[in-house]
Amino acid sequence: MFSKNKYLSGLFLLIAVIAFGYHFFSPDGDPAKMGVERSGDIALTTLNGDEVSLADYRGKVVLVNFWATWCQPCVKEIPDLVKLRNTYKDQGFEVLGLVVNSPSNQVRKMVSDLEMNYPILPADARLASKFGNVTTIPRTFVLDTEGNIVEDVLGMRSYRAFELMITKYLPKNAKS
């Protein structure tokens, strides 16, 4: 009995190590290799009906956050994203919230209740595929000033973690 449990534990550990290695060391997992379309980029419509494109944000560092109203970790990090935008918006930084699978009335209420100060855009499978097929949220990408994905983060992060991610990509003349 003991050796069977030991064998199964070892097998499980081996599978976990292989899966971990595949995810983190495969070329598809490298954010630099998952570029967002560059020419013409992705056309989006905000909740307010405004048309925007990722090309509109060239020259800025952009934090793209996939979230949903029913996702508690997503909701929990929103105040940090609001604060981050307030702190760095005049230094070449923007946040885009891409909301998935959430009724628009709930999204509008949450935007109001949490005083979300950045563009909120409905996301669909087509849009998620442009970012390497987003299937889990919260999922956050940081785009450099050229529109390249330079950070790919799965799961909730703190204000400080987001701040450390974005500041290294801000234009050199930006001051915090």
PDB file of N, CA and C in Angstrom, residues 3 27 29 34 65 93 106 135 137 150 158 163 167-168:
ATOM      1  N   SER A   3       4.007   1.620  -0.949  1.00  0.00           N
ATOM      2  CA  SER A   3       4.770   1.814  -2.182  1.00  0.00           C
ATOM      3  C   SER A   3       3.858   2.245  -3.335  1.00  0.00           C
ATOM      4  N   PRO A  27       7.558  27.937 -26.825  1.00  0.00           N
ATOM      5  CA  PRO A  27       7.571  29.216 -27.528  1.00  0.00           C
ATOM      6  C   PRO A  27       6.231  29.928 -27.468  1.00  0.00           C
ATOM      7  N   GLY A  29       4.264  30.188 -25.058  1.00  0.00           N
ATOM      8  CA  GLY A  29       4.065  30.824 -23.766  1.00  0.00           C
ATOM      9  C   GLY A  29       4.856  32.104 -23.602  1.00  0.00           C
ATOM     10  N   MET A  34       3.745  36.428 -28.843  1.00  0.00           N
ATOM     11  CA  MET A  34       2.291  36.442 -29.001  1.00  0.00           C
ATOM     12  C   MET A  34       1.831  37.824 -29.435  1.00  0.00           C
ATOM     13  N   ASN A  65      -6.654  44.398 -19.394  1.00  0.00           N
ATOM     14  CA  ASN A  65      -7.128  43.503 -18.340  1.00  0.00           C
ATOM     15  C   ASN A  65      -8.432  42.831 -18.765  1.00  0.00           C
ATOM     16  N   PHE A  93       0.634  56.261 -20.008  1.00  0.00           N
ATOM     17  CA  PHE A  93       0.074  54.981 -19.575  1.00  0.00           C
ATOM     18  C   PHE A  93      -1.442  54.985 -19.703  1.00  0.00           C
ATOM     19  N   GLN A 106     -25.072  44.926 -15.802  1.00  0.00           N
ATOM     20  CA  GLN A 106     -24.209  44.667 -14.640  1.00  0.00           C
ATOM     21  C   GLN A 106     -22.855  45.355 -14.799  1.00  0.00           C
ATOM     22  N   THR A 135      -8.423  32.203 -21.880  1.00  0.00           N
ATOM     23  CA  THR A 135      -9.455  31.272 -21.419  1.00  0.00           C
ATOM     24  C   THR A 135      -9.692  31.355 -19.920  1.00  0.00           C
ATOM     25  N   ILE A 137      -9.598  34.075 -16.396  1.00  0.00           N
ATOM     26  CA  ILE A 137      -9.528  35.463 -15.933  1.00  0.00           C
ATOM     27  C   ILE A 137      -9.370  35.494 -14.418  1.00  0.00           C
ATOM     28  N   VAL A 150       4.516  42.588 -23.707  1.00  0.00           N
ATOM     29  CA  VAL A 150       5.767  42.419 -22.966  1.00  0.00           C
ATOM     30  C   VAL A 150       5.552  41.753 -21.614  1.00  0.00           C
ATOM     31  N   SER A 158      -1.558  42.751  -7.138  1.00  0.00           N
ATOM     32  CA  SER A 158      -1.713  43.942  -6.303  1.00  0.00           C
ATOM     33  C   SER A 158      -1.311  45.189  -7.091  1.00  0.00           C
ATOM     34  N   GLU A 163       2.353  48.031 -10.720  1.00  0.00           N
ATOM     35  CA  GLU A 163       3.238  49.190 -10.841  1.00  0.00           C
ATOM     36  C   GLU A 163       4.646  48.766 -11.280  1.00  0.00           C
ATOM     37  N   THR A 167       6.118  50.302 -14.936  1.00  0.00           N
ATOM     38  CA  THR A 167       7.071  51.418 -14.879  1.00  0.00           C
ATOM     39  C   THR A 167       8.338  51.163 -15.690  1.00  0.00           C
ATOM     40  N   LYS A 168       8.733  49.921 -15.827  1.00  0.00           N
ATOM     41  CA  LYS A 168       9.949  49.658 -16.611  1.00  0.00           C
ATOM     42  C   LYS A 168       9.750  49.901 -18.104  1.00  0.00           C
TER      43      LYS A 168
END
